[in-house]
Structures are given as structure tokens and as C-alpha cells.
GROMACS .gro file of N, CA and C in nm:
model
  390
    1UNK      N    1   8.216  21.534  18.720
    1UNK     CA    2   8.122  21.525  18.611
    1UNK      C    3   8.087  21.665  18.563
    2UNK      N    4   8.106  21.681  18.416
    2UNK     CA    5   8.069  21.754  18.357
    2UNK      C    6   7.930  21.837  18.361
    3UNK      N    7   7.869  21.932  18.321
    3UNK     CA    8   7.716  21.931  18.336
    3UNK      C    9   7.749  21.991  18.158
    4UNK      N   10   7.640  21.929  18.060
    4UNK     CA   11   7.627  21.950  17.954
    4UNK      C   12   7.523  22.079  17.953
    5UNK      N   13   7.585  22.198  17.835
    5UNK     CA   14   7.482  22.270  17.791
    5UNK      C   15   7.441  22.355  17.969
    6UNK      N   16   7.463  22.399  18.070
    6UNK     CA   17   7.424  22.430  18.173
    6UNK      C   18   7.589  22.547  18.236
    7UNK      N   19   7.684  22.597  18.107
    7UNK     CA   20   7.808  22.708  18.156
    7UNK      C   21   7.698  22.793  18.166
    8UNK      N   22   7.600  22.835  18.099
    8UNK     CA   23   7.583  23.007  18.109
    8UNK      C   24   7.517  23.009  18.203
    9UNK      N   25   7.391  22.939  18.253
    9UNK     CA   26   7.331  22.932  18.355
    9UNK      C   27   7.447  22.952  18.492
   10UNK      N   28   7.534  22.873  18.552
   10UNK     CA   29   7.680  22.870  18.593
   10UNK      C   30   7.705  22.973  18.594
   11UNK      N   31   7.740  23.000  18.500
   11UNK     CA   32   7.837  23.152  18.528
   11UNK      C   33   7.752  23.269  18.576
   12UNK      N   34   7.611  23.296  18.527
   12UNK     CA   35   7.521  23.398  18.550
   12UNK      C   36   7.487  23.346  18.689
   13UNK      N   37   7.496  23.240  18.782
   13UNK     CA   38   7.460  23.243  18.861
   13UNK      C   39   7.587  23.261  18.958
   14UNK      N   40   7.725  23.190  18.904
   14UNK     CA   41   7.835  23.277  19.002
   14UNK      C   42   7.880  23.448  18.996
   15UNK      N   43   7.811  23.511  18.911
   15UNK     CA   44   7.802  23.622  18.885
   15UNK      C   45   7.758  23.702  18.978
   16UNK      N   46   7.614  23.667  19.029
   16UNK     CA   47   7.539  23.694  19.132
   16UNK      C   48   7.606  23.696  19.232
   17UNK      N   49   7.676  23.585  19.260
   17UNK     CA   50   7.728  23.519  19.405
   17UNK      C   51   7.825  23.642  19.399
   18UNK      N   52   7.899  23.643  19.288
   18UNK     CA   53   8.016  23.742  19.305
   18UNK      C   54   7.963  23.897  19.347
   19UNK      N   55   7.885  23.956  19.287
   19UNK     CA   56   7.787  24.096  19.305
   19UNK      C   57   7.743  24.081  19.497
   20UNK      N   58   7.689  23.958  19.565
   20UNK     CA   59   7.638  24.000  19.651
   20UNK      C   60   7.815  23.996  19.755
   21UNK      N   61   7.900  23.937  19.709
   21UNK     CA   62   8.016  23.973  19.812
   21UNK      C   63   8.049  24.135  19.797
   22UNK      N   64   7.998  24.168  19.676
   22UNK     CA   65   8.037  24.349  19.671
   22UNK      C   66   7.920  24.440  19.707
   23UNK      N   67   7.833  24.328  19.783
   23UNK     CA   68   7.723  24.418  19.831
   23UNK      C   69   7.577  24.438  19.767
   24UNK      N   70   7.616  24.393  19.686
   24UNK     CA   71   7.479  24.394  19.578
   24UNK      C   72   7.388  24.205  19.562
   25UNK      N   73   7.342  24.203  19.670
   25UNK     CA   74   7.240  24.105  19.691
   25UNK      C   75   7.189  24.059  19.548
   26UNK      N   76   7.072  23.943  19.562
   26UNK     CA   77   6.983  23.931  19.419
   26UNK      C   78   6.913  23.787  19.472
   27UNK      N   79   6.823  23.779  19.394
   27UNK     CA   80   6.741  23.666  19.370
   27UNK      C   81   6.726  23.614  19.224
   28UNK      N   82   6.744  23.451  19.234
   28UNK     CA   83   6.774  23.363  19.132
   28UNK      C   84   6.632  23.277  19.114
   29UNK      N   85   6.592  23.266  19.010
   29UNK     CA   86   6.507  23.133  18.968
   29UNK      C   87   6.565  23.085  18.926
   30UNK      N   88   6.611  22.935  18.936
   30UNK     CA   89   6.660  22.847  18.831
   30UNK      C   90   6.512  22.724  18.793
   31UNK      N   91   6.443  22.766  18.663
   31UNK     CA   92   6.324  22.692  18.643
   31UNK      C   93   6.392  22.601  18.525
   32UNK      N   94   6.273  22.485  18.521
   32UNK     CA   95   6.235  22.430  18.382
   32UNK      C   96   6.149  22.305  18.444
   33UNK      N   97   6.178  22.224  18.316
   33UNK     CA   98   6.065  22.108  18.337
   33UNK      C   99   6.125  21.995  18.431
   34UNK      N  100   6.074  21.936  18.482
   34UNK     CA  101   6.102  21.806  18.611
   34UNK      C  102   6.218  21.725  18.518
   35UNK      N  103   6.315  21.731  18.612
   35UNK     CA  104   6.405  21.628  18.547
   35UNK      C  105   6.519  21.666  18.462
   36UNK      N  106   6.502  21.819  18.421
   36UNK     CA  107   6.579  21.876  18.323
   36UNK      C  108   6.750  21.897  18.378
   37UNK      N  109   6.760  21.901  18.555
   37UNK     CA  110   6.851  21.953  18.592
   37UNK      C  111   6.895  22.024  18.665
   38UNK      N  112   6.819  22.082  18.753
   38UNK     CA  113   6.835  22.223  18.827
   38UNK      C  114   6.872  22.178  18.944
   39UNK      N  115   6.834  22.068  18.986
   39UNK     CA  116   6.933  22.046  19.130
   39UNK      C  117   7.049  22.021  19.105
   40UNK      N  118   7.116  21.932  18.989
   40UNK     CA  119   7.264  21.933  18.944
   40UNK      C  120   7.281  22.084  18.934
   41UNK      N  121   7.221  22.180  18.882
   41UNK     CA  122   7.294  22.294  18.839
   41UNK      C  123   7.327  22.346  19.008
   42UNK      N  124   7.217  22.318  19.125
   42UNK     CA  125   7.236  22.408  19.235
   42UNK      C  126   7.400  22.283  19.324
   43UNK      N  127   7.360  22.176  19.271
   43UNK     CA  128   7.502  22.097  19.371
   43UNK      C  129   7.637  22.155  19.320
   44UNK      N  130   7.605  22.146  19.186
   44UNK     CA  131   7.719  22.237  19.159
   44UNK      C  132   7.783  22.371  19.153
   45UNK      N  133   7.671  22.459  19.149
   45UNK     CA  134   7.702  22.590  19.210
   45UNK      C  135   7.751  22.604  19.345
   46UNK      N  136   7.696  22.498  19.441
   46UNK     CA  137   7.750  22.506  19.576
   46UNK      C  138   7.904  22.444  19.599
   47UNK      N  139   7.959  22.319  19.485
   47UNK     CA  140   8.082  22.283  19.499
   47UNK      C  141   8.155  22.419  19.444
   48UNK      N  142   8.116  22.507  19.329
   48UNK     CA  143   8.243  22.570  19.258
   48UNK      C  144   8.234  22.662  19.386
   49UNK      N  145   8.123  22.728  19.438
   49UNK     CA  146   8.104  22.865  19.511
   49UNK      C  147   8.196  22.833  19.662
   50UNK      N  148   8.204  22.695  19.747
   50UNK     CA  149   8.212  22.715  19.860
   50UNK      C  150   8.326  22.708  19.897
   51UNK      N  151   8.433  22.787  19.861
   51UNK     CA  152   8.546  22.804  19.918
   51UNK      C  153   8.492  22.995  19.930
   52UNK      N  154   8.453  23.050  19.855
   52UNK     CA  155   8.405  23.175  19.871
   52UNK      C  156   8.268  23.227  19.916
   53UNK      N  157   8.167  23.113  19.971
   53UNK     CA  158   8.070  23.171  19.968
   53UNK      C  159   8.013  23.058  20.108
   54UNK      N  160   7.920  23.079  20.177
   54UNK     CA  161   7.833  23.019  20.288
   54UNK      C  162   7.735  22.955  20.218
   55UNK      N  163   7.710  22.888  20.215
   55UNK     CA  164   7.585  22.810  20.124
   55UNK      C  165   7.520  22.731  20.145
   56UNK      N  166   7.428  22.735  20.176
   56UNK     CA  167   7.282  22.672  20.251
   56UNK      C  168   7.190  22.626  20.154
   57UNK      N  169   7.150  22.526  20.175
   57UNK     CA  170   7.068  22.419  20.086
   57UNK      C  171   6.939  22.409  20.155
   58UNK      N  172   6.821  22.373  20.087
   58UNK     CA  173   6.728  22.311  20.154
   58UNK      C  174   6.632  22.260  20.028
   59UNK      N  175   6.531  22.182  20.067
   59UNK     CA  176   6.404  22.138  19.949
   59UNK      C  177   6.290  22.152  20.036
   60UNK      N  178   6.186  22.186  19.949
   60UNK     CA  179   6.038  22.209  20.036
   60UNK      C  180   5.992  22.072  19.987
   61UNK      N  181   5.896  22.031  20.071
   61UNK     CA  182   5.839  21.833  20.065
   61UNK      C  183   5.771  21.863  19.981
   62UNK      N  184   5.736  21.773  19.905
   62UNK     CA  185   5.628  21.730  19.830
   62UNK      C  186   5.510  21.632  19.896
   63UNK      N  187   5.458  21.691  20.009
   63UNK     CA  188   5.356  21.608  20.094
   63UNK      C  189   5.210  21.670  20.116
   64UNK      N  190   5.129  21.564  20.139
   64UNK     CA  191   4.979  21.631  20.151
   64UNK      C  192   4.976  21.758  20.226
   65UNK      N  193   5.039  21.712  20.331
   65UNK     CA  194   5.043  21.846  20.460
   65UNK      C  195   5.211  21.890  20.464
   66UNK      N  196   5.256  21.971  20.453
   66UNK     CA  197   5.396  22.017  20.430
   66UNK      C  198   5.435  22.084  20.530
   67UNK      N  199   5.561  22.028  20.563
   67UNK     CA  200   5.566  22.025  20.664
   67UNK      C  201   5.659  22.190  20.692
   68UNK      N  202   5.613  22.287  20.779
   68UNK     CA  203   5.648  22.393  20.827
   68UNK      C  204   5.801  22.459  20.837
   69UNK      N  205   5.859  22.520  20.764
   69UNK     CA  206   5.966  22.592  20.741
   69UNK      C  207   6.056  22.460  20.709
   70UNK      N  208   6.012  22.389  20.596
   70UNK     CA  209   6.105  22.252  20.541
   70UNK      C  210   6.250  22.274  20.492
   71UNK      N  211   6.272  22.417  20.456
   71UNK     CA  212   6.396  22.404  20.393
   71UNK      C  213   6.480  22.493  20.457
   72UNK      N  214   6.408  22.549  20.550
   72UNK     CA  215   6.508  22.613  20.658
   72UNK      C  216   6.536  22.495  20.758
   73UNK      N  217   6.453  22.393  20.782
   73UNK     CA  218   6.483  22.303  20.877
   73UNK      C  219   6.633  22.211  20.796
   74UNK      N  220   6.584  22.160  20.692
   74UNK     CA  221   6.713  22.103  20.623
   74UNK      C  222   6.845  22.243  20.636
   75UNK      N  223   6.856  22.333  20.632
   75UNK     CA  224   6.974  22.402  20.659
   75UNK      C  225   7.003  22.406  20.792
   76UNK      N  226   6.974  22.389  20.853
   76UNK     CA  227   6.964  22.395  21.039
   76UNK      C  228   7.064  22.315  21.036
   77UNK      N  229   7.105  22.225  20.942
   77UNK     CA  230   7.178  22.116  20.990
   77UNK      C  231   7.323  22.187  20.949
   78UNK      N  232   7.352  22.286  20.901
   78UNK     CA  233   7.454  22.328  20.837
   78UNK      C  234   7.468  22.490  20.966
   79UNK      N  235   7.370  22.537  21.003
   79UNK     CA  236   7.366  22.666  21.059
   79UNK      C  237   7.259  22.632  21.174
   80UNK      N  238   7.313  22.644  21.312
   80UNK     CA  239   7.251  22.592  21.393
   80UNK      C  240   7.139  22.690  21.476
   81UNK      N  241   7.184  22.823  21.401
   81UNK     CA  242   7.132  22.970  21.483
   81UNK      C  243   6.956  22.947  21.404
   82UNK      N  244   6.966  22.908  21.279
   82UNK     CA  245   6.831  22.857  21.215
   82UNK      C  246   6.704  22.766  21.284
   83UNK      N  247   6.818  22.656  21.340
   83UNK     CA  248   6.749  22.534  21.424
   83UNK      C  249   6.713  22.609  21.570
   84UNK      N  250   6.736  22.672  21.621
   84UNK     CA  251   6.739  22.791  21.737
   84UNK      C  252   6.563  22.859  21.698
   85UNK      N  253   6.617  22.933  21.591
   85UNK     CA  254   6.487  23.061  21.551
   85UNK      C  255   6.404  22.938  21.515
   86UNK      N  256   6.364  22.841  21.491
   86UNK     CA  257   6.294  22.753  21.415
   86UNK      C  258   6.230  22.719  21.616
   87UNK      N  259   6.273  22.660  21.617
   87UNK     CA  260   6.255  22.633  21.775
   87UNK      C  261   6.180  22.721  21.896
   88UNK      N  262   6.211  22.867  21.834
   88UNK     CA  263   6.197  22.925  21.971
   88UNK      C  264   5.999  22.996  21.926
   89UNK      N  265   5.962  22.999  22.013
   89UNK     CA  266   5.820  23.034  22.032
   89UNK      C  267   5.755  23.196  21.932
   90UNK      N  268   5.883  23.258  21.877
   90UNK     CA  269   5.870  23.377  21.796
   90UNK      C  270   5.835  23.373  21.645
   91UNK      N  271   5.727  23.411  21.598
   91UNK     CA  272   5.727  23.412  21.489
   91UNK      C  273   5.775  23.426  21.402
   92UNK      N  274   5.851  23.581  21.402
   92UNK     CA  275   5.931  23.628  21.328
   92UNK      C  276   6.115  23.578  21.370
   93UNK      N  277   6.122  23.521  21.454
   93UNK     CA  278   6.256  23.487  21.490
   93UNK      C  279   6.308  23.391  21.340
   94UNK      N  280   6.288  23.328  21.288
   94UNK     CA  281   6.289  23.301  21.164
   94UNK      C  282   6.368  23.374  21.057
   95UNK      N  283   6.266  23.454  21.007
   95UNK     CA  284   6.285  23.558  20.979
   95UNK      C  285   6.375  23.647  20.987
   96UNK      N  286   6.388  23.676  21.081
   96UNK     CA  287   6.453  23.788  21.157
   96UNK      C  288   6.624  23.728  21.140
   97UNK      N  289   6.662  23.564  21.213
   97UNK     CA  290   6.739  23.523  21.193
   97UNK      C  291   6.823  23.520  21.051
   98UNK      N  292   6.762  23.469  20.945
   98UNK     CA  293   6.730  23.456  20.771
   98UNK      C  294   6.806  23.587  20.718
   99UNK      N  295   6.775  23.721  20.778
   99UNK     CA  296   6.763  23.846  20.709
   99UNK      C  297   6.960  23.899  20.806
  100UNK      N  298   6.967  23.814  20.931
  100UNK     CA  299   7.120  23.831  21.005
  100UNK      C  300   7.217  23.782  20.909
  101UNK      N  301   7.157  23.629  20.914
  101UNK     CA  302   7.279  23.502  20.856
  101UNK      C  303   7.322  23.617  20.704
  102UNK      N  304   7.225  23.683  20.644
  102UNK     CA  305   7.245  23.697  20.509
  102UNK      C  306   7.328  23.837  20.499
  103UNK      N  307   7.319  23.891  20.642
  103UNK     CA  308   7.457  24.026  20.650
  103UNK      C  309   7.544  23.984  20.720
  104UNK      N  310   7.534  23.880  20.796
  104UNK     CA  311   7.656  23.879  20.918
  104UNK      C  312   7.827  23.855  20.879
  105UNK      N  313   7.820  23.764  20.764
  105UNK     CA  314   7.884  23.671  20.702
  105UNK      C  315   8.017  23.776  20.597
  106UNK      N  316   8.112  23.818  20.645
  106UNK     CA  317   8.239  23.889  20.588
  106UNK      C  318   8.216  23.808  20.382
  107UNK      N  319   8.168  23.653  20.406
  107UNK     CA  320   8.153  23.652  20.268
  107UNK      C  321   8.031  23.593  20.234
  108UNK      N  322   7.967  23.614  20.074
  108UNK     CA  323   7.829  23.618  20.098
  108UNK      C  324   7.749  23.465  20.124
  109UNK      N  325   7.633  23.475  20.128
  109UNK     CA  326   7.558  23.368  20.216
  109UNK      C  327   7.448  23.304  20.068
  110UNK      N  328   7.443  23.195  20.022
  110UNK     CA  329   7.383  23.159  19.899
  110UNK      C  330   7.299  23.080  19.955
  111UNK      N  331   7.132  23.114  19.974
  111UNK     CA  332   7.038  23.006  19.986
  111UNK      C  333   7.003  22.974  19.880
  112UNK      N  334   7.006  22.845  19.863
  112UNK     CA  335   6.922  22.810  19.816
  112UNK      C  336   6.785  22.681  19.827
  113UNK      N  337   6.698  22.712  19.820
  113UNK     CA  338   6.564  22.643  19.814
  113UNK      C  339   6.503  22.561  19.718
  114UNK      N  340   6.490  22.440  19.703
  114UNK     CA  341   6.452  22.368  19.573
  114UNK      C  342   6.309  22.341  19.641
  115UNK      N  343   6.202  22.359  19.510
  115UNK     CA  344   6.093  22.298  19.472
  115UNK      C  345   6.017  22.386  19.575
  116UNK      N  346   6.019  22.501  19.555
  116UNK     CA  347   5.912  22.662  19.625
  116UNK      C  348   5.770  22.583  19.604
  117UNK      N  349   5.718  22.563  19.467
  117UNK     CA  350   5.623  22.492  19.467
  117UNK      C  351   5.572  22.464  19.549
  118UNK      N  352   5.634  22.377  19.645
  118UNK     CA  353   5.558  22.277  19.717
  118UNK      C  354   5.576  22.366  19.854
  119UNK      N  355   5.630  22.504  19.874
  119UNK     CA  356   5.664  22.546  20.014
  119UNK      C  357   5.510  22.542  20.087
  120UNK      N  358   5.511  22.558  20.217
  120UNK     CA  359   5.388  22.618  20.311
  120UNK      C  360   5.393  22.711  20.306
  121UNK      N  361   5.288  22.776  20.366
  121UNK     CA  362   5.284  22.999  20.311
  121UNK      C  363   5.396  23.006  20.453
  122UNK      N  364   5.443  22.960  20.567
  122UNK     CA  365   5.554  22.999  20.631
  122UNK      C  366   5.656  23.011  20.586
  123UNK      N  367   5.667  22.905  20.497
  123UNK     CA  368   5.806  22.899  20.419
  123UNK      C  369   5.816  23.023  20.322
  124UNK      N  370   5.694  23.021  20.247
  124UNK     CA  371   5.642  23.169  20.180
  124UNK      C  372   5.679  23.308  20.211
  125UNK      N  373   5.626  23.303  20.343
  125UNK     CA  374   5.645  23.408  20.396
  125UNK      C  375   5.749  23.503  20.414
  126UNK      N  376   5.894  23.393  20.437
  126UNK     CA  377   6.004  23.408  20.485
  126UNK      C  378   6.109  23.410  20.358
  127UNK      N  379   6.068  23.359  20.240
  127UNK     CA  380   6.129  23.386  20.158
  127UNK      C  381   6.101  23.504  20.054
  128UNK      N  382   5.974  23.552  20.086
  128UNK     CA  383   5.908  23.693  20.050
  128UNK      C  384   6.006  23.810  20.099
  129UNK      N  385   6.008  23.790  20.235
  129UNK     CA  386   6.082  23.896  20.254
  129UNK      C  387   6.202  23.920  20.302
  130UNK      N  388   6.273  23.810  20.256
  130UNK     CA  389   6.455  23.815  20.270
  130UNK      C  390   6.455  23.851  20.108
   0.00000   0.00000   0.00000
């Protein structure tokens, strides 16, 4: 399936992907209004990207009480060293882990996070400073 009206977005965002395999990192917003698209734009950035790229998914809940590092826990299931630092009694192991996965990797590592909005300030925290 096609995605209508959503190449340039696409390309400016495999652009990125391409820059951080040459070393040059970055951070992406993909915004707009509910419904417009942006999780199609991120499923599909992850089908064209993942023969070249590591790519980690997650969504923060939309719940009264939210639940604690939500979209690193949904990647855990893909990267198990996450489910580890998530687990172990260290605060910053998280963190610390987050800031490895994103050099360790010969090719580059694409998180992405849907619906920040709704993160907990842990989740906050950790995406502040990767």
C-alpha cells in the first residue's frame, strides 16, 4: 500500500537514517492531528529502512497512571539488553543501555516512540538525553 501525499516526509526521514550511518545522529518529530497518519508514516519507514537499519518501535499508553518506561518495554521485545536495564534495580541502567544500543550497532539504530504525549517523566527522562 501506497501512502498518499507522505514521499517527502519519507524521504527526509530516510535521509536522517542515512546521515546517522555516516555518523551524524538526529532527532525526528513526525507531528499532526490524530488520525492524519504518522504511525503509517513510522511502519513504513521501518519496512523501507530495515534491511539497513536496527529499528525499534514502541508507543507510550494512553492511561490514567502510565505505565513506566512503556515504549522501551514494547522494544524489549525486539532487544532483550533493554528488558535487562528495565529490570535491573539501576536507575540509570536504562539509560545508559539506550545511549550503547545507539553506538554499538556497525549500522544505525532508529527509535522510534509514538504518542511522547502520553510518556511518564521516566520515559521523559530517557528520551531527553539520548
Amino acid at each position: 500500500m501506497e501512502l498518499l501525499e507522505r514521499a517527502g516526509v519519507l524521504e527526509r526521514l530516510s535521509e536522517l537514517v542515512g546521515n546517522a550511518a555516516s555518523g551524524r545522529g538526529s532527532i525526528a518529530l513526525v507531528r499532526g492531528e490524530a488520525g492524519i497518519g504518522k504511525t503509517s508514516v513510522l511502519h513504513e519507514l521501518a519496512r523501507r529502512e530495515s534491511s539497513g537499519a536496527f529499528v525499534l518501535r514502541g508507543i507510550c499508553d494512553d492511561l490514567i497512571t502510565q505505565r513506566p518506561f512503556s515504549p522501551f518495554v514494547d522494544m524489549a521485545i525486539e532487544e532483550p539488553s533493554i528488558a535487562d536495564a528495565i529490570d535491573s534495580d539501576d536507575r540509570g541502567a536504562l539509560h545508559d543501555e539506550v545511549l550503547a544500543l545507539l553506538s554499538r550497532s556497525p549500522r544505525p539504530t532508529v527509535l522510534a516512540v509514538e504518542d511522547v504525549h502520553w510518556a511518564d517523566q521516566s520515559t521523559l527522562d530517557v528520551i531527553a538525553t539520548v
